[in-house]
mmCIF file of C-alpha atoms in Angstrom:
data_model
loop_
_atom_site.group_PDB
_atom_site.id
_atom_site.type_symbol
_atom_site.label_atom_id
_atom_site.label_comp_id
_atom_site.label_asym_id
_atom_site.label_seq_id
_atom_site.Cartn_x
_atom_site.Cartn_y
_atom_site.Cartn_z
ATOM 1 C CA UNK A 1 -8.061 -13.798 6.412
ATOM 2 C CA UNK A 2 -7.853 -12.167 2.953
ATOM 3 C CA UNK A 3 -4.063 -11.803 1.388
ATOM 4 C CA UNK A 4 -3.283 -10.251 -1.371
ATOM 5 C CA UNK A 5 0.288 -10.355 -2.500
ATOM 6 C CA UNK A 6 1.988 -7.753 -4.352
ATOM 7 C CA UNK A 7 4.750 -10.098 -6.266
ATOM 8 C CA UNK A 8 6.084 -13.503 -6.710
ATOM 9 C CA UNK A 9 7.760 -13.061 -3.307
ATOM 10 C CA UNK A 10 4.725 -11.724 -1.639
ATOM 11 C CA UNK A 11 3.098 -14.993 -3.219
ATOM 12 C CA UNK A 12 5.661 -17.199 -2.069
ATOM 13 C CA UNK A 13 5.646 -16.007 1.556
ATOM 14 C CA UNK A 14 1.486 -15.621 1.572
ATOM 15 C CA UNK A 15 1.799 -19.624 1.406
ATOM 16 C CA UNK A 16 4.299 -20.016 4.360
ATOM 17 C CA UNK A 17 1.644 -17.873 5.868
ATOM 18 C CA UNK A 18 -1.160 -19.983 5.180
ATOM 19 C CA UNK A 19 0.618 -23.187 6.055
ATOM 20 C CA UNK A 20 1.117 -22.179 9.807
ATOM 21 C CA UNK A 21 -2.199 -21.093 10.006
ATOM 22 C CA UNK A 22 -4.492 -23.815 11.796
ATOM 23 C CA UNK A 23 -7.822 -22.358 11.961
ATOM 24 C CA UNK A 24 -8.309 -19.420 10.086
ATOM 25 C CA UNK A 25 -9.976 -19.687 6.316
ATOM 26 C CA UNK A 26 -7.875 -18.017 4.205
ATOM 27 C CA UNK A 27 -8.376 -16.370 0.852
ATOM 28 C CA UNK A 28 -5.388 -15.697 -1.305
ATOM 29 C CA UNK A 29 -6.264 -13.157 -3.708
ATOM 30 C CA UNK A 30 -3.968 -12.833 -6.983
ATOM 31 C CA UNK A 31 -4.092 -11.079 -10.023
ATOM 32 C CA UNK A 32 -4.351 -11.443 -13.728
ATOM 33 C CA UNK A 33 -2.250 -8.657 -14.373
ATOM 34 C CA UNK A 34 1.176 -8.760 -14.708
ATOM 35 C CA UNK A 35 2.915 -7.024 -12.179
ATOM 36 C CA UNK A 36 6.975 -6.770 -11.684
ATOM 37 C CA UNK A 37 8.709 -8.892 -9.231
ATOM 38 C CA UNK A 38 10.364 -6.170 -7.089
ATOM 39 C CA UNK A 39 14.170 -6.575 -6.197
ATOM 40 C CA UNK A 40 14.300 -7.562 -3.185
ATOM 41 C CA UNK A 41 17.644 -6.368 -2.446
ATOM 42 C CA UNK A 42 16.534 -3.086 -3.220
ATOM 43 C CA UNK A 43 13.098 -3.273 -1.017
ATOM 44 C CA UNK A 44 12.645 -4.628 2.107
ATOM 45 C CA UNK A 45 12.137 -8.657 2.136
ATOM 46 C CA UNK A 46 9.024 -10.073 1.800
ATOM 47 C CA UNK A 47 8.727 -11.873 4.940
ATOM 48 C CA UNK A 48 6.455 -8.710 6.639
ATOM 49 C CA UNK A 49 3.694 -10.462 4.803
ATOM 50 C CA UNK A 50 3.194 -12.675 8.029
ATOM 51 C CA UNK A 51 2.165 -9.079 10.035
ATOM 52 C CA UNK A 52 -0.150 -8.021 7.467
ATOM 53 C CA UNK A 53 1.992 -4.567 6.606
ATOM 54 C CA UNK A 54 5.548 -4.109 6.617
ATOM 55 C CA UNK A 55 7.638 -0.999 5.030
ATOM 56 C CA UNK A 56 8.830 -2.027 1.828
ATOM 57 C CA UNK A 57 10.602 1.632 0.648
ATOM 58 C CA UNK A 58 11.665 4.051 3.420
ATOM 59 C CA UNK A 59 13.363 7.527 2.442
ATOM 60 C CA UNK A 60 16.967 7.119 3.067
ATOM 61 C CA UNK A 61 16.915 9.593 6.263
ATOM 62 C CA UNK A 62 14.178 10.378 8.800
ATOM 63 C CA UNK A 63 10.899 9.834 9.389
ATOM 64 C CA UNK A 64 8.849 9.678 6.248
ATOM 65 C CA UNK A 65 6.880 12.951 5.632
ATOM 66 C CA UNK A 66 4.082 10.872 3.642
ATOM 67 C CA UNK A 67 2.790 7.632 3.286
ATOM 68 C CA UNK A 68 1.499 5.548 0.372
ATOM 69 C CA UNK A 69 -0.409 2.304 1.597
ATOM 70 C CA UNK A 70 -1.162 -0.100 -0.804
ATOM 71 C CA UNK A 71 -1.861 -4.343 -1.398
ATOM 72 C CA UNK A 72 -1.523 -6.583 -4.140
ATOM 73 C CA UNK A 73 -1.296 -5.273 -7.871
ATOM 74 C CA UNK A 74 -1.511 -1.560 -6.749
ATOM 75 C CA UNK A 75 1.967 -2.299 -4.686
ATOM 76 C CA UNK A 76 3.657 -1.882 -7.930
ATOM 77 C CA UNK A 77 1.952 1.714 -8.352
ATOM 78 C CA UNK A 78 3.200 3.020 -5.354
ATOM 79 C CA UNK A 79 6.784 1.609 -5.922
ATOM 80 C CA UNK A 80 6.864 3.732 -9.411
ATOM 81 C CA UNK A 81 5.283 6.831 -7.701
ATOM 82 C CA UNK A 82 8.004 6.531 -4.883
ATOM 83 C CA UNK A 83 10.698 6.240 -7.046
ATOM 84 C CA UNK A 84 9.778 10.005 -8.592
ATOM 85 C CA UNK A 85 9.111 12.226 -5.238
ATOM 86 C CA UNK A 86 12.210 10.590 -3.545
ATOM 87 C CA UNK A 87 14.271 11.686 -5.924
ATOM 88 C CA UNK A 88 12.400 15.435 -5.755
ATOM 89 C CA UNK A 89 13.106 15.101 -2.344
ATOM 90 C CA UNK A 90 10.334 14.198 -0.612
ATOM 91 C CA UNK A 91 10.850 11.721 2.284
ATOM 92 C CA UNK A 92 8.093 9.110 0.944
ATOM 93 C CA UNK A 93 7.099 5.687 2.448
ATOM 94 C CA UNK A 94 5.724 2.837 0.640
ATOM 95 C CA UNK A 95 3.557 0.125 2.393
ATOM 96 C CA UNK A 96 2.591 -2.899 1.570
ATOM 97 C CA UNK A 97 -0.484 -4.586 3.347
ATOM 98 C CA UNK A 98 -1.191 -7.855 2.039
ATOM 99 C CA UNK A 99 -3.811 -8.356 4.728
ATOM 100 C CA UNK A 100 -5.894 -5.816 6.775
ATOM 101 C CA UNK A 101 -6.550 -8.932 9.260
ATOM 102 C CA UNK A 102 -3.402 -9.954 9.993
ATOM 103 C CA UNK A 103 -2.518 -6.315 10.583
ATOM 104 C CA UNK A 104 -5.170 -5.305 13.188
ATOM 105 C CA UNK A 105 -3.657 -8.665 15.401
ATOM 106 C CA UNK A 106 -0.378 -7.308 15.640
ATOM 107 C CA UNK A 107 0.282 -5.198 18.782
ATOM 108 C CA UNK A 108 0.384 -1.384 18.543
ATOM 109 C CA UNK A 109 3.726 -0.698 19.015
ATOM 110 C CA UNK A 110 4.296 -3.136 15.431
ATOM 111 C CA UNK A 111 1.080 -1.108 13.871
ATOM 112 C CA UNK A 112 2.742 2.252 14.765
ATOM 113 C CA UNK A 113 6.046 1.673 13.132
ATOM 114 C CA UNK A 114 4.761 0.392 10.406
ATOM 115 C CA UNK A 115 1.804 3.671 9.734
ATOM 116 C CA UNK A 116 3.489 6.203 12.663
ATOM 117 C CA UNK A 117 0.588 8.292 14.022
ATOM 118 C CA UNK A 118 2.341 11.694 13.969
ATOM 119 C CA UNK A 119 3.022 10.821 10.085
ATOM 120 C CA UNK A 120 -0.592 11.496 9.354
ATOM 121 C CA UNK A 121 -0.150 12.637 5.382
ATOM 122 C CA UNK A 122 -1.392 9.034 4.083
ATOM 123 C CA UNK A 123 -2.492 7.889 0.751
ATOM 124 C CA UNK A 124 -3.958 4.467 0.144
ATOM 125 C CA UNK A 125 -4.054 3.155 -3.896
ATOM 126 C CA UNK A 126 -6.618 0.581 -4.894
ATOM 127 C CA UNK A 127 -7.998 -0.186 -7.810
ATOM 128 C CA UNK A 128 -11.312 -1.640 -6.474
ATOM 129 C CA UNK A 129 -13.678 -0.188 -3.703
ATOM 130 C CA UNK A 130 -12.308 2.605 -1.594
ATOM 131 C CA UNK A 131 -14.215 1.572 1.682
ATOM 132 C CA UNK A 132 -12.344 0.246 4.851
ATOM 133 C CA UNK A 133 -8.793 2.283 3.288
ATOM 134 C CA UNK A 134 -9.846 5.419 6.077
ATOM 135 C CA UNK A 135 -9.081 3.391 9.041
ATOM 136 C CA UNK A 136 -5.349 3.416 7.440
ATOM 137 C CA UNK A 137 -5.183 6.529 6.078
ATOM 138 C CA UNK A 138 -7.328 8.400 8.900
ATOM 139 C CA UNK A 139 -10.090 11.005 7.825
ATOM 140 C CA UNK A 140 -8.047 13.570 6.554
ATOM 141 C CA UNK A 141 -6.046 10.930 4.137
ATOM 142 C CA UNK A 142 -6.693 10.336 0.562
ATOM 143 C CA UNK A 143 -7.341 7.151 -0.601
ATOM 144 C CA UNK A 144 -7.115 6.523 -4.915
ATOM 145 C CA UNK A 145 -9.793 4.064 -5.903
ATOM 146 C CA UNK A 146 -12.860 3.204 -7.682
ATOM 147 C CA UNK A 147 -16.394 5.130 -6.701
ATOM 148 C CA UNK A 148 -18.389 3.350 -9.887
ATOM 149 C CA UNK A 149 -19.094 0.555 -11.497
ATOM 150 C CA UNK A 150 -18.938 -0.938 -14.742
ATOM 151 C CA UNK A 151 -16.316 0.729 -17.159
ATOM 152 C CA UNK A 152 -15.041 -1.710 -19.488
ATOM 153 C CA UNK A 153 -11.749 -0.543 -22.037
ATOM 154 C CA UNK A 154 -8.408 -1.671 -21.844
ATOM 155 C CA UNK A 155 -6.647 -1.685 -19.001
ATOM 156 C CA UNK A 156 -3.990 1.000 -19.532
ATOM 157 C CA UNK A 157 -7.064 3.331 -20.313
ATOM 158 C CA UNK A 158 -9.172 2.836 -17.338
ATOM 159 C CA UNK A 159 -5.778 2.878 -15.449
ATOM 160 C CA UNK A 160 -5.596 6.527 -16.760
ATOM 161 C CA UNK A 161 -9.249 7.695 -16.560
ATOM 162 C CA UNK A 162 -9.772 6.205 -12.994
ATOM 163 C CA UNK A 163 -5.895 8.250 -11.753
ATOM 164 C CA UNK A 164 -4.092 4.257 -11.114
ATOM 165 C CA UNK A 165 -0.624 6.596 -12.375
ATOM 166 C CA UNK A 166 2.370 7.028 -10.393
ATOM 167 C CA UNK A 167 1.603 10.783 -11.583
ATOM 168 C CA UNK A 168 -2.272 10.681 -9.323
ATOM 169 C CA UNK A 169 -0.704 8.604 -6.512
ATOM 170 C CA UNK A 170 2.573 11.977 -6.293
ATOM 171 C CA UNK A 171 -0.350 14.265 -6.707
ATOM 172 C CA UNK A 172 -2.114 12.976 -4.254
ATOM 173 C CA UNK A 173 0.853 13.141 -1.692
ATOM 174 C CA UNK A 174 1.854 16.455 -2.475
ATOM 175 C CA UNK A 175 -1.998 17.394 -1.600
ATOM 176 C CA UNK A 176 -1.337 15.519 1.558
ATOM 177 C CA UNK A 177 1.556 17.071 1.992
ATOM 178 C CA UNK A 178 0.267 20.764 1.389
ATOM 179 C CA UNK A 179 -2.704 20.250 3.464
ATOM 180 C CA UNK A 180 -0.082 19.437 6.242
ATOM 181 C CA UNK A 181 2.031 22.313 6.364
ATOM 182 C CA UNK A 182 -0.747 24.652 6.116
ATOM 183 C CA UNK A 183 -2.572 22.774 9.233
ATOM 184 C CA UNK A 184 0.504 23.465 11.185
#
């Protein structure tokens, strides 16, 4: 089981996590960036880290029209990117899935609230390899990540070259977006 926490509360619940787990090996996966500790009054608690996924930001009515998926460092991305369309009004989701295994083990009816198959505009942020993010964001969803290897600058400026802004990840859901309501 691979978990990779988004913030200090993220961390802090990955290791109740990994306590009550008996025979699973674990890898917990942290960062060297620094990366905000969200307000947890404001977003939802960490304790979803135990499913693997859990809705951290909702829009404040409805279903969500789009959904950004995203695990560890890149959580903080997607909280800055759904900060800007919600208040453009776009009804925005953010995700965070600390672990893809202990996702797929939660029944379907958990797994569909969380990702809601008729909210099929999806986009998935990470920084390293995009393969394995489709089976989130289905075929048709984006996914912002890395397709090469080897850049080396500093970190703000392959942040920027590679699209890791909250200005790709809203461009990338209003693509999502568009490419819905023309489908339908």
């Amino acid at each position: 089981v691979v978990l990779r926490p988004a913030d200090a509360n993220e961390v802090a619940e990955a290791w109740r996590v990994i306590m009550g787990m008996r025979h699973d090996p674990v890898a917990l996966v942290l960062t060297r960036q620094a990366v905000p500790t969200l307000d947890r009054a404001r977003y939802a608690p960490a304790s979803g880290v135990g499913k693997g996924a859990y809705v951290l930001a909702d829009p404040p009515q409805g279903l969500p029209e789009v959904i950004v998926i995203a695990s560890g460092s890149e959580v903080a991305l997607a909280v800055d990117a759904y900060e800007r369309p919600t208040g453009e009004g776009a009804a925005v989701r953010v995700v965070s899935m600390p672990s893809w295994e202990l996702f797929d083990r939660q029944p379907a009816t958990y797994r569909d609230s969380v990702l809601p198959p008729e909210v099929r505009a999806r986009v998935a942020v990470e920084e390293a390899s995009t393969m394995g993010w489709h089976r989130y964001v289905g075929t048709d969803g984006a996914v912002i990540g890395m397709h090469t290897f080897g850049a080396s600058a500093p970190l703000k400026a392959l942040q920027t070259k590679f699209g890791f802004t909250p200005d790709a990840v809203i461009e990338a859901a209003r693509d999502q977006l568009e490419r819905r309501r023309d489908s339908t």
